[in-house]
Coordinates of C-alpha atoms in Angstrom, one line a residue:
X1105 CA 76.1 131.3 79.6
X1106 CA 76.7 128.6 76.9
X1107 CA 74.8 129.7 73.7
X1108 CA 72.7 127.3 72.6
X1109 CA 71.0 127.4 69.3
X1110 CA 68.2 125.2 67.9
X1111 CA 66.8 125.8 64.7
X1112 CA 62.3 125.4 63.4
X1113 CA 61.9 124.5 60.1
X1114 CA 58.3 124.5 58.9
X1115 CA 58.2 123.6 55.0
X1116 CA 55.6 125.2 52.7
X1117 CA 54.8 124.4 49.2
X1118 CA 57.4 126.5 48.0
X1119 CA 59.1 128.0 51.0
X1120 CA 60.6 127.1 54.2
X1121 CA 59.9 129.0 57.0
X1122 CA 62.8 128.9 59.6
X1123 CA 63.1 130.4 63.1
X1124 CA 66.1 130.8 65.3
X1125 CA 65.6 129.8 69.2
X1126 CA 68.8 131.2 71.2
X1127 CA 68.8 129.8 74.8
X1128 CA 65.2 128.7 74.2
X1129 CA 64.2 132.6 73.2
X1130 CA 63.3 133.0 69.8
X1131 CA 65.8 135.2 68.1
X1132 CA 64.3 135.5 64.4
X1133 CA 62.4 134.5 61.6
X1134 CA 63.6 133.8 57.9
X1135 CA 61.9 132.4 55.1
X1136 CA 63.7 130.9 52.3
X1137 CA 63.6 129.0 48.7
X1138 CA 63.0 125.0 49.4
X1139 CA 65.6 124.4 46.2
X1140 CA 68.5 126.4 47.5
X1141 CA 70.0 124.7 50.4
X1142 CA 72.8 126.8 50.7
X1143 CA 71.1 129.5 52.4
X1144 CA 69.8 126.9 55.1
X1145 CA 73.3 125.3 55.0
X1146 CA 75.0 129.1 55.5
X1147 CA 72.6 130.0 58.7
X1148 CA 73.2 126.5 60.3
X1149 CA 77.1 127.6 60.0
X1150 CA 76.6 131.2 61.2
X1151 CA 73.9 130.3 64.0
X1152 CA 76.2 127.2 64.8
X1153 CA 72.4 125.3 65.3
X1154 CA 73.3 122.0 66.7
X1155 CA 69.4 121.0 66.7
X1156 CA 66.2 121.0 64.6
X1157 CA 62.8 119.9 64.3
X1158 CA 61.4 120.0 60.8
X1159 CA 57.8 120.1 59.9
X1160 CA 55.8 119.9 56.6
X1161 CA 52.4 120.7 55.3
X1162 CA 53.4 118.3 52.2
X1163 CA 55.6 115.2 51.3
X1164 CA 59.1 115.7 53.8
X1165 CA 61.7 116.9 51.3
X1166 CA 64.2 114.0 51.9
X1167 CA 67.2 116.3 50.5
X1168 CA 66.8 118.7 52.8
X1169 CA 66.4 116.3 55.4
X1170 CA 69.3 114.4 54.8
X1171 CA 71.4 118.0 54.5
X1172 CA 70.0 118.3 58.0
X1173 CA 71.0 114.9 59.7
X1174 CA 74.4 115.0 58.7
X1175 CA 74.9 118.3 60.4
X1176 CA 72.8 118.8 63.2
X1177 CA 70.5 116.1 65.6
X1178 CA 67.1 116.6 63.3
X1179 CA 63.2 115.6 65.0
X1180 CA 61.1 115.1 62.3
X1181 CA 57.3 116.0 63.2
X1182 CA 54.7 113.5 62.6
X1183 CA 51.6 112.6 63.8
X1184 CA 53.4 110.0 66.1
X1185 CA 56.2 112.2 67.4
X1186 CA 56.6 112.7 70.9
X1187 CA 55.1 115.8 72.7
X1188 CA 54.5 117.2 75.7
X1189 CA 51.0 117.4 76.0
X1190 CA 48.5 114.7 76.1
X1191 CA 46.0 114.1 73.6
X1192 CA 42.6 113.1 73.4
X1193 CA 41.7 112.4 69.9
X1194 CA 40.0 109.5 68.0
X1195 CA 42.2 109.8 65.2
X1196 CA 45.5 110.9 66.6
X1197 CA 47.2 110.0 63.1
X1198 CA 45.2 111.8 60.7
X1199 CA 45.7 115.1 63.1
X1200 CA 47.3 117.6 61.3
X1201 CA 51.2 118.6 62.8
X1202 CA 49.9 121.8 62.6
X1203 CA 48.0 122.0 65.1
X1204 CA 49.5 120.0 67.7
X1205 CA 52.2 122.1 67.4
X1206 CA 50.2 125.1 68.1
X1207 CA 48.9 122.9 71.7
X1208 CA 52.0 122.7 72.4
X1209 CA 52.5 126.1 71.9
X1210 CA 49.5 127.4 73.7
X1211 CA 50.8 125.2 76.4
X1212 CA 54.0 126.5 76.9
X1213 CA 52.7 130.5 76.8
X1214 CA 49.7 130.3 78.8
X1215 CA 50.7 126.8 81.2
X1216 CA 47.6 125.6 83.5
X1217 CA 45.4 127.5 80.8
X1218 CA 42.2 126.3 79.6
X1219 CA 42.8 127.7 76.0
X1220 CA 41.2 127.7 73.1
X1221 CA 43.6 128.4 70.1
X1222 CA 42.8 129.8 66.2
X1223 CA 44.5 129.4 63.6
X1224 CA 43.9 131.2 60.3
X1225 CA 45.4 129.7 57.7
X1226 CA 43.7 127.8 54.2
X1227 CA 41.5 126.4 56.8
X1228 CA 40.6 128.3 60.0
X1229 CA 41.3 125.8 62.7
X1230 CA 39.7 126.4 66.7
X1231 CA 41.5 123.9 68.7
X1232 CA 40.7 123.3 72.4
X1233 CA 43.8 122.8 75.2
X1234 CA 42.5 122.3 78.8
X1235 CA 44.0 122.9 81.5
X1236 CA 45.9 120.1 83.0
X1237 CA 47.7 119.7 79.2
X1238 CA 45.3 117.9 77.1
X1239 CA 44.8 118.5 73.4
X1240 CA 40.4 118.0 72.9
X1241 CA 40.3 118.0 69.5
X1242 CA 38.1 121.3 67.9
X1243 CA 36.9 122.2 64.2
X1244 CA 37.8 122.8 60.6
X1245 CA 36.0 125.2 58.6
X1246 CA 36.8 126.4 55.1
X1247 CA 39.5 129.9 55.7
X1248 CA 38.3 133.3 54.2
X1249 CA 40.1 132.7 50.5
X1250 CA 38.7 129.2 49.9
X1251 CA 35.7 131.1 50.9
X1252 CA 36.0 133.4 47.9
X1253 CA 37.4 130.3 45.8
X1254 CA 34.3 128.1 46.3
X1255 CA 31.9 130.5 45.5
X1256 CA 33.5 131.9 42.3
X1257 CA 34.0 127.9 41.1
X1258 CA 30.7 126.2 41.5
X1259 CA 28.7 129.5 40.7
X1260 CA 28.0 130.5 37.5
X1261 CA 28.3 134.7 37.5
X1262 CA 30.0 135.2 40.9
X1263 CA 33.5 136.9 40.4
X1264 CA 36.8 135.9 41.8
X1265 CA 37.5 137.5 44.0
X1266 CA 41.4 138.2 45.0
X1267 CA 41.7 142.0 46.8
X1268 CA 38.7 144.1 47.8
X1269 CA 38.5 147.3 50.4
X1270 CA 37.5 147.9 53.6
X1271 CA 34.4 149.8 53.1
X1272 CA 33.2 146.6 51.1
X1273 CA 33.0 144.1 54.5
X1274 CA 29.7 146.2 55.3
X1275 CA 26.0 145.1 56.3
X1276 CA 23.9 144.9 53.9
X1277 CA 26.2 144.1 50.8
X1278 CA 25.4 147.4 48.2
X1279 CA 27.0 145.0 45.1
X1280 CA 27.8 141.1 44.8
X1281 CA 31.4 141.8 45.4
X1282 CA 30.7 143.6 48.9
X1283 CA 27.5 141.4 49.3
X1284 CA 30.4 138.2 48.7
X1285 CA 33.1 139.9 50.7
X1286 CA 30.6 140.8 53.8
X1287 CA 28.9 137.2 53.7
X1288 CA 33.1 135.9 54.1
X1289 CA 34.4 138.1 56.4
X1290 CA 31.3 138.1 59.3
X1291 CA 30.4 134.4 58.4
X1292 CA 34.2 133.5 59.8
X1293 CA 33.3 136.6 62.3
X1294 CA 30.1 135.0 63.2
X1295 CA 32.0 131.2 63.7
X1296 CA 34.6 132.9 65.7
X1297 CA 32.3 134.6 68.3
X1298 CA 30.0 131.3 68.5
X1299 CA 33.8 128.9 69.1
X1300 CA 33.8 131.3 72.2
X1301 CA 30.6 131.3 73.4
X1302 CA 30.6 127.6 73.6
X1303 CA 34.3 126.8 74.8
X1304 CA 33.4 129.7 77.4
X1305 CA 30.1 127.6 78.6
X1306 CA 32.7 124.7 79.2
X1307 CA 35.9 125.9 80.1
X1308 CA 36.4 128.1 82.8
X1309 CA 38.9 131.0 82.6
X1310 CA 39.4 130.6 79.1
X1311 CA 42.0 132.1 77.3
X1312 CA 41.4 132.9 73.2
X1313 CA 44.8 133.4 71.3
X1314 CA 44.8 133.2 67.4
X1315 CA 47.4 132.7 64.7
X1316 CA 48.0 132.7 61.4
X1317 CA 48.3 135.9 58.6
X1318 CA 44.2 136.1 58.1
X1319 CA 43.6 137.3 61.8
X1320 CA 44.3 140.6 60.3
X1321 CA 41.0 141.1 58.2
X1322 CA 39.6 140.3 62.0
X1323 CA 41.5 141.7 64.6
X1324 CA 39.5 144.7 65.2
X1325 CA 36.5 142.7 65.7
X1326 CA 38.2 140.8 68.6
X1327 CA 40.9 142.8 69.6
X1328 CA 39.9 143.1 73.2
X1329 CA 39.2 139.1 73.7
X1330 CA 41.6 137.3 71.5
X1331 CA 45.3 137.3 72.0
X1332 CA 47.5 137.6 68.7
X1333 CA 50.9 135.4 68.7
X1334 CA 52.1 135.2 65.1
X1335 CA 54.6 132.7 65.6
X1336 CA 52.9 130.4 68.0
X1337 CA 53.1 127.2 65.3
X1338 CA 57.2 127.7 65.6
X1339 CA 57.1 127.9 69.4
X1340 CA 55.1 124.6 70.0
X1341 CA 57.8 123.3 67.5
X1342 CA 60.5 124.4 69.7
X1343 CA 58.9 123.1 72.5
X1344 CA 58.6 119.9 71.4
X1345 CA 62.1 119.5 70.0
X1346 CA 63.1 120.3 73.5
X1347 CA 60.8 117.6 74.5
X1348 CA 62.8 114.7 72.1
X1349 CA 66.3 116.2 72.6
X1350 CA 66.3 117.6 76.0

């Protein structure tokens, strides 16, 4: 078999994150400095990527960008890319690239699916696929640190909070930091099981799967329901550079 190498480029603030697909399996995951290009430049050479799809949570870094075009075919993600899903949204340009790349994803791992998909980043995201491919739309609610954030910042006495234990995400809260750390943690627990309950009164055979590095601080809370795919954002990003290059 040929080897055919594509490359996922999802730019941060700071950092890119960049995944290797090898005859359409993913092969790894880097992440690396957005001002040294050389490092991206070396793994196109080594990889020999002749594809990529770049997505950004900010302004597209036109540098890297160009860098990309002149040695690979490059997909830019926007809002108005094409994908391989349907979607039913009233604002299909103000949806976030974000998430239709984690449809896509849920798509692709779980096809015919009705699937509802969480993703626990700044925000925590609960997105909706149906079955027959369609994106529904779903819900935006403030993610566990902005939770912490907001209520240090418009209080006046309540701490910032930036690490805390286990034994301090307890019912009832024995001091303000485990009183603010147990009102976080099962307010997002408390969203989460109600997301279910309500996309399982409408969806039949509905599978959960979450994303995103905060699902730790809940996994043992829905461990037996919700599926875990760390990398799910990158897949529907493969998927739907396949879709525009193909």
């Amino acid at each position: 078999m040929v080897k055919k190498s594509d490359l996922v480029i999802d730019l941060g603030n700071t950092r890119m994150k960049v995944a290797l697909f090898v005859n359409g399996a993913l092969d790894g995951v880097l992440w690396l400095s957005k001002e040294n290009h050389s490092d991206l430049e070396h793994l196109i050479d080594t990889s020999g990527a002749t594809r990529t799809i770049v997505s950004a949570v900010t302004e597209f870094d036109e540098s890297i960008f160009a860098m990309l075009r002149a040695r690979t075919d490059v997909v830019k993600m926007e809002s108005n890319t094409p994908i391989p899903i349907s979607i039913d949204y009233k604002t299909p340009q103000t949806l976030g690239t974000d998430r239709i790349a984690n449809a896509c994803g849920a798509a692709k791992l779980y096809p015919g699916k009705n699937v509802l998909v969480i993703d626990f980043g700044t925000c925590v995201k609960y997105d909706l696929l149906e079955a027959s491919g369609v994106f529904c739309g779903g819900a935006i609610a403030p993610g566990l640190r902005m939770r912490f954030d907001a209520m240090h910042q418009m209080t006046g006495k309540l701490p910032h909070i930036l690490s805390w234990e286990a034994s301090d995400a307890i019912w009832p809260g024995k001091s303000t930091v485990s009183s603010m750390v147990t009102g976080a943690i099962q307010g997002i627990q408390a969203e989460i099981a109600q997301y279910i309950t309500t996309a399982n009164d409408n969806y039949e055979e509905l599978t959960v799967i979450t994303t995103g590095g905060d699902y730790a601080f809940f996994e043992k809370a829905f461990k037996n329901i919700i599926f875990a795919h760390p990398y799910l954002t990158l897949v529907g990003l493969h998927e739907i550079l396949k879709y525009n290059l193909d």
